[in-house]
Amino acid sequence: MLREDGSVDPALDPALPNEDLLFLFRKMLLLRALDEKAISLQRSGRIGFFVPSTGQEASEIGSGFALKEGDWVFPSYRDQGAALVRGYPLSSIVGQLFGNASDAIKGHQMPNHWCDRSINLVSVSSPVATQLPQAVGAGYAAKLRGDKIAVIAFFGDGGSSTGDFHAAMNFAGVYGTPTVFFCSNNQYAISLPFAKQTASGSIAEKAAAYGFEGVRVDGNDLLAVCKVTRDALEKARAGGGPTLIEALTYRMGPHSTSDDPTRYRPEEERADWAKRDPVSRFAEYLRRAGVVDGKTAETLAEEAREEVQRAVKECEGAPPVSPESLVEDVYAEMPWHLAEQRKLLSGGEG
């Protein structure tokens, strides 16, 4: 839909309102600014860990924008962009990185593992692709209840080589669950290149073996990602069953702050993908459409950096979590033995 120079085929242009276009652009800039700041925080020892997503902004923001209220999201650890569009506050993402009193889940998870029940955003888990059968189960439950919602499961190309991928795809195909499998194929599963991930021509074509539709899309084209995801979600809500989407993109940075990609991928490859940067591409589209000019784009980028800086200042200054929170939020109703431990931790007698 969007060409690499930011121009668009007029016949395919979805002609989104300027308000939506600016919303999407701001979220892309915010995600990029969060990446830059979080890596800086980790390198200076102020947070322990971070999973960046630079280069994948269009994939995350475009797919997240296609969701509707009531849909369920089962993310991977790199999908904070989809969470932001979904309505998860920036301060909550940043607070979770610090794991102090500003963290809504009280430091119970490792950094970059967020969740929010109020917007049906299920907790990130570190094991690869375990969220896929969970998402299918949630979709099957919705189908049995007659809920007209869809469930989206995010994962990477490495996740497509797991047993959980097969189990989830097979069950979804057999029972026609309202599930959208969204694979961000960023070309590397940590250090393993896509060419060594599968002998298939694509990940999308694997859907045929399970009896449902697979779609491959340019993951650096926000408009195209939004279109195919919206179509798949609408089909799921209408009872049309699952879809596998493969968004072809590239992870510009490391897998995580524990990784050094210069040890396993050539600089020429990274430089080639940098020419297809999704943020610059969308900015050029907006410029051609008269939505922003160069000065406005830079102002919005600076506003995004300032917003991230404010969130960091607010969250980093929060006190540690209370010791008694260690046993909270484990059960819906706290059992007696945890109640006693909580009393001990708070300084009282057990």
Coordinates of C-alpha atoms in Angstrom, one line a residue:
M1 CA 0.0 0.0 0.0
L2 CA 2.7 2.5 1.1
R3 CA 5.7 2.5 -1.3
E4 CA 9.2 2.7 0.2
D5 CA 9.4 6.4 -0.7
G6 CA 6.2 7.2 1.3
S7 CA 3.9 7.5 -1.7
V8 CA 0.7 5.5 -1.9
D9 CA -1.4 3.8 -4.5
P10 CA -4.5 6.1 -4.6
A11 CA -6.7 3.1 -5.3
L12 CA -5.5 1.4 -2.0
D13 CA -5.2 4.5 0.2
P14 CA -7.7 3.9 3.1
A15 CA -8.0 7.7 3.5
L16 CA -8.0 7.6 7.3
P17 CA -9.0 10.9 8.9
N18 CA -6.2 13.2 9.8
E19 CA -7.0 12.8 13.5
D20 CA -6.3 9.0 13.2
L21 CA -3.2 9.5 11.1
L22 CA -1.7 11.9 13.7
F23 CA -2.7 9.5 16.5
L24 CA -0.8 6.7 14.8
F25 CA 2.2 8.9 14.0
R26 CA 2.4 10.1 17.6
K27 CA 2.3 6.5 18.9
M28 CA 5.1 5.5 16.5
L29 CA 7.2 8.3 17.7
L30 CA 6.4 7.5 21.3
L31 CA 7.4 3.9 20.8
R32 CA 10.7 4.9 19.2
A33 CA 11.4 7.4 22.0
L34 CA 10.7 4.8 24.6
D35 CA 13.1 2.4 23.0
E36 CA 15.9 5.0 22.9
K37 CA 15.4 6.0 26.6
A38 CA 14.9 2.5 27.9
I39 CA 18.2 1.2 26.3
S40 CA 19.9 4.2 27.8
L41 CA 18.5 3.5 31.2
Q42 CA 19.6 -0.2 31.0
R43 CA 23.1 0.7 29.9
S44 CA 23.5 3.1 32.8
G45 CA 22.2 0.5 35.3
R46 CA 19.0 2.2 36.2
I47 CA 16.8 -0.7 34.9
G48 CA 17.7 -4.3 34.6
F49 CA 16.4 -5.4 31.2
F50 CA 14.5 -4.2 28.1
V51 CA 13.3 -5.7 24.8
P52 CA 13.4 -3.0 22.1
S53 CA 11.2 -2.8 19.0
T54 CA 12.9 -0.2 16.8
G55 CA 12.1 -1.0 13.2
Q56 CA 8.9 -2.8 14.0
E57 CA 6.7 0.3 14.9
A58 CA 4.4 -0.1 11.9
S59 CA 3.8 -3.8 12.6
E60 CA 2.9 -3.1 16.3
I61 CA 1.0 0.2 16.0
G62 CA -0.9 -0.9 12.8
S63 CA -2.1 -4.2 14.3
G64 CA -3.0 -2.7 17.6
F65 CA -5.0 0.1 16.0
A66 CA -7.2 -2.5 14.3
L67 CA -8.5 -3.9 17.6
K68 CA -11.9 -3.0 19.1
E69 CA -13.1 -2.8 22.6
G70 CA -13.8 -6.3 24.0
D71 CA -11.1 -8.0 21.9
W72 CA -8.4 -9.9 23.8
V73 CA -4.7 -9.4 23.3
F74 CA -2.1 -12.1 24.1
P75 CA 1.2 -10.3 23.4
S76 CA 4.8 -11.3 23.2
Y77 CA 7.5 -9.3 25.1
R78 CA 8.2 -7.0 22.1
D79 CA 4.6 -5.7 21.6
Q80 CA 4.5 -2.7 23.8
G81 CA 3.5 -0.7 20.7
A82 CA 0.3 -2.6 20.4
A83 CA -0.3 -2.2 24.1
L84 CA 0.1 1.6 23.8
V85 CA -2.4 1.8 21.0
R86 CA -4.7 -0.4 23.0
G87 CA -4.8 2.2 25.8
Y88 CA -2.1 0.8 28.1
P89 CA -0.5 4.0 29.7
L90 CA 3.1 4.8 29.0
S91 CA 3.6 5.4 32.7
S92 CA 2.5 1.8 33.4
I93 CA 5.1 0.4 30.9
V94 CA 7.8 2.6 32.4
G95 CA 6.8 1.8 36.0
Q96 CA 6.9 -1.9 35.2
L97 CA 10.5 -1.5 34.0
F98 CA 11.5 -0.1 37.4
G99 CA 9.4 -2.6 39.4
N100 CA 8.8 -0.2 42.3
A101 CA 5.6 1.2 43.7
S102 CA 4.8 2.8 40.3
D103 CA 4.5 -0.8 38.9
A104 CA 0.9 -1.9 38.8
I105 CA 1.9 -5.5 39.2
K106 CA 4.2 -4.7 42.2
G107 CA 7.4 -6.1 40.8
H108 CA 6.0 -9.6 40.5
Q109 CA 7.2 -9.9 36.9
M110 CA 10.6 -9.4 35.3
P111 CA 10.9 -6.1 33.3
N112 CA 9.0 -5.9 30.0
H113 CA 6.3 -8.3 31.2
W114 CA 3.2 -6.2 31.6
C115 CA -0.5 -6.8 31.6
D116 CA -3.8 -5.0 32.2
R117 CA -7.0 -6.8 32.9
S118 CA -9.1 -3.7 32.4
I119 CA -8.3 -3.7 28.6
N120 CA -8.1 -7.5 28.2
L121 CA -4.3 -7.4 27.8
V122 CA -3.0 -10.7 29.1
S123 CA 0.4 -10.9 30.8
V124 CA 3.5 -11.3 28.7
S125 CA 5.4 -14.6 29.4
S126 CA 9.0 -15.3 28.6
P127 CA 8.7 -18.8 27.2
V128 CA 8.3 -18.5 23.4
A129 CA 4.8 -19.0 21.9
T130 CA 3.1 -20.3 25.1
Q131 CA 0.6 -17.5 24.6
L132 CA -0.7 -19.1 21.3
P133 CA -2.7 -22.0 22.8
Q134 CA -3.8 -19.7 25.6
A135 CA -5.2 -17.3 23.0
V136 CA -6.9 -20.1 21.1
G137 CA -8.5 -21.3 24.3
A138 CA -9.8 -17.8 25.1
G139 CA -11.2 -17.6 21.5
Y140 CA -12.9 -21.0 21.9
A141 CA -14.5 -19.9 25.1
A142 CA -15.7 -16.7 23.4
K143 CA -17.2 -18.8 20.6
L144 CA -19.0 -21.1 23.1
R145 CA -20.4 -18.1 24.9
G146 CA -21.5 -16.4 21.8
D147 CA -19.3 -13.4 22.4
K148 CA -18.8 -11.4 19.2
I149 CA -15.1 -10.6 19.9
A150 CA -11.8 -11.6 18.4
V151 CA -8.6 -12.7 20.1
I152 CA -5.2 -11.7 18.7
A153 CA -1.9 -13.5 19.6
F154 CA 1.4 -11.9 18.8
F155 CA 4.6 -13.8 18.3
G156 CA 7.8 -13.8 16.3
D157 CA 9.2 -16.0 13.6
G158 CA 11.0 -18.1 16.2
G159 CA 7.6 -19.0 17.8
S160 CA 6.5 -20.6 14.5
S161 CA 9.0 -23.5 15.1
T162 CA 7.5 -24.5 18.5
G163 CA 5.1 -27.3 19.4
D164 CA 2.7 -24.7 20.9
F165 CA 2.4 -23.1 17.4
H166 CA 1.3 -26.4 15.9
A167 CA -1.1 -27.2 18.7
A168 CA -2.7 -23.8 18.6
M169 CA -3.0 -23.6 14.8
N170 CA -4.4 -27.1 14.6
F171 CA -7.0 -26.5 17.3
A172 CA -8.0 -23.1 15.9
G173 CA -8.5 -24.7 12.4
V174 CA -10.5 -27.6 13.6
Y175 CA -12.8 -25.6 15.9
G176 CA -12.9 -22.4 13.9
T177 CA -11.9 -20.2 16.8
P178 CA -12.0 -16.4 16.4
T179 CA -8.2 -16.1 16.6
V180 CA -5.8 -13.9 14.7
F181 CA -2.2 -15.2 14.8
F182 CA 0.0 -12.2 14.2
C183 CA 3.6 -13.1 13.5
S184 CA 6.1 -10.3 13.3
N185 CA 8.8 -11.9 11.1
N186 CA 11.7 -9.7 12.0
Q187 CA 14.2 -12.0 10.3
Y188 CA 15.9 -13.3 13.5
A189 CA 15.0 -15.5 16.4
I190 CA 17.6 -14.0 18.7
S191 CA 20.6 -14.9 16.6
L192 CA 19.0 -17.5 14.3
P193 CA 18.3 -16.1 10.8
F194 CA 14.9 -16.8 9.1
A195 CA 16.6 -18.9 6.4
K196 CA 17.5 -21.5 9.1
Q197 CA 14.1 -21.2 10.8
T198 CA 12.0 -23.0 8.2
A199 CA 12.3 -24.6 4.8
S200 CA 8.9 -23.2 3.9
G201 CA 8.7 -20.3 1.5
S202 CA 6.9 -18.2 4.2
I203 CA 5.3 -18.5 7.6
A204 CA 1.9 -17.4 6.2
E205 CA 1.7 -20.4 3.8
K206 CA 1.8 -22.7 6.8
A207 CA -1.8 -21.7 7.5
A208 CA -3.0 -23.8 4.5
A209 CA -1.9 -27.0 6.3
Y210 CA -4.3 -26.2 9.1
G211 CA -7.2 -25.3 6.8
F212 CA -7.4 -21.6 7.1
E213 CA -6.2 -18.4 5.5
G214 CA -2.6 -17.1 5.7
V215 CA -1.7 -13.6 4.7
R216 CA 1.8 -12.1 4.2
V217 CA 2.0 -8.3 4.5
D218 CA 4.8 -5.7 4.4
G219 CA 5.3 -5.2 8.2
N220 CA 6.9 -1.8 7.7
D221 CA 3.8 -0.4 6.0
L222 CA 1.5 0.8 8.7
L223 CA -1.5 1.2 6.5
A224 CA -1.2 -2.3 5.0
V225 CA -0.7 -3.9 8.4
C226 CA -3.8 -2.1 9.7
K227 CA -5.9 -3.2 6.7
V228 CA -5.1 -6.9 6.8
T229 CA -5.4 -7.1 10.6
R230 CA -8.7 -5.3 10.6
D231 CA -10.0 -7.6 7.9
A232 CA -8.9 -10.7 9.9
L233 CA -10.4 -9.4 13.1
E234 CA -13.7 -8.6 11.4
K235 CA -13.8 -12.1 9.9
A236 CA -13.1 -13.7 13.3
R237 CA -15.8 -11.6 15.0
A238 CA -18.3 -12.7 12.3
G239 CA -17.6 -16.4 12.8
G240 CA -15.3 -16.8 9.9
G241 CA -12.6 -18.5 11.9
P242 CA -8.8 -17.9 12.3
T243 CA -6.3 -16.1 10.2
L244 CA -2.5 -16.3 10.2
I245 CA -0.8 -12.9 9.4
E246 CA 2.9 -12.8 8.7
A247 CA 4.2 -9.2 8.9
L248 CA 7.5 -9.0 7.2
T249 CA 9.7 -6.5 9.1
Y250 CA 13.2 -6.2 10.6
R251 CA 14.5 -5.8 14.2
M252 CA 17.0 -2.9 13.9
G253 CA 18.4 -3.3 17.4
P254 CA 19.3 -6.2 19.6
H255 CA 16.9 -9.0 20.6
S256 CA 17.1 -7.6 24.1
T257 CA 19.6 -5.5 26.1
S258 CA 21.4 -8.8 26.8
D259 CA 22.2 -9.3 23.1
D260 CA 24.8 -8.1 20.7
P261 CA 23.6 -8.4 17.1
T262 CA 26.9 -7.4 15.5
R263 CA 28.1 -10.9 16.4
Y264 CA 25.7 -12.6 14.0
R265 CA 24.3 -10.3 11.3
P266 CA 26.1 -8.2 8.7
E267 CA 26.0 -4.5 8.9
E268 CA 25.1 -4.3 5.2
E269 CA 21.9 -6.1 5.8
R270 CA 20.9 -3.8 8.7
A271 CA 21.8 -0.7 6.6
D272 CA 19.6 -2.0 3.7
W273 CA 16.6 -2.4 6.0
A274 CA 17.3 1.0 7.5
K275 CA 16.3 2.5 4.2
R276 CA 12.8 1.1 4.8
D277 CA 12.4 2.6 8.2
P278 CA 8.7 2.5 9.0
V279 CA 8.6 5.8 11.0
S280 CA 10.3 7.8 8.2
R281 CA 8.2 6.1 5.6
F282 CA 4.9 7.0 7.4
A283 CA 6.2 10.6 8.1
E284 CA 6.8 11.0 4.3
Y285 CA 3.3 9.7 3.6
L286 CA 1.9 12.3 6.0
R287 CA 4.0 15.0 4.4
R288 CA 2.8 14.2 1.0
A289 CA -0.8 14.2 2.3
G290 CA -0.3 17.6 3.8
V291 CA -1.0 16.3 7.3
V292 CA 2.4 17.4 8.7
D293 CA 5.5 19.3 7.5
G294 CA 9.1 18.6 8.4
K295 CA 9.0 21.1 11.3
T296 CA 5.8 19.6 12.7
A297 CA 7.2 16.1 12.5
E298 CA 10.3 17.2 14.5
T299 CA 8.1 19.0 17.1
L300 CA 6.0 15.8 17.6
A301 CA 9.2 13.7 17.9
E302 CA 10.5 16.1 20.6
E303 CA 7.1 16.0 22.4
A304 CA 7.4 12.2 22.4
R305 CA 10.8 12.3 23.9
E306 CA 9.6 14.8 26.6
E307 CA 6.6 12.5 27.4
V308 CA 8.9 9.6 28.0
Q309 CA 11.3 11.7 30.1
R310 CA 8.4 12.8 32.3
A311 CA 7.2 9.2 32.8
V312 CA 10.8 8.1 33.7
K313 CA 11.2 10.9 36.2
E314 CA 7.8 10.1 37.8
C315 CA 8.3 6.4 38.0
E316 CA 12.0 6.3 38.9
G317 CA 11.4 8.4 42.0
A318 CA 8.7 6.1 43.4
P319 CA 9.5 4.1 46.6
P320 CA 10.1 0.4 46.6
V321 CA 7.2 -2.0 46.8
S322 CA 6.1 -2.9 50.3
P323 CA 7.4 -6.3 51.5
E324 CA 3.9 -7.6 52.2
S325 CA 3.0 -7.2 48.6
L326 CA 5.1 -10.3 47.9
V327 CA 2.1 -12.5 48.8
E328 CA -0.6 -10.3 47.3
D329 CA -2.4 -10.9 44.0
V330 CA -1.7 -14.6 44.0
Y331 CA -5.3 -15.7 44.8
A332 CA -8.6 -14.0 44.3
E333 CA -9.1 -14.5 48.1
M334 CA -6.0 -14.7 50.2
P335 CA -5.7 -18.1 52.0
W336 CA -4.9 -18.1 55.7
H337 CA -1.3 -19.1 55.4
L338 CA -0.5 -16.2 53.1
A339 CA -2.5 -13.9 55.3
E340 CA -0.2 -14.9 58.2
Q341 CA 2.9 -14.3 56.1
R342 CA 1.6 -11.0 55.0
K343 CA 1.2 -10.0 58.6
L344 CA 4.7 -11.1 59.4
L345 CA 6.1 -9.2 56.5
S346 CA 4.3 -6.0 57.5
G347 CA 5.9 -6.2 61.0
G348 CA 3.0 -7.7 62.8
E349 CA 2.7 -11.1 64.5
G350 CA 1.7 -14.1 62.4

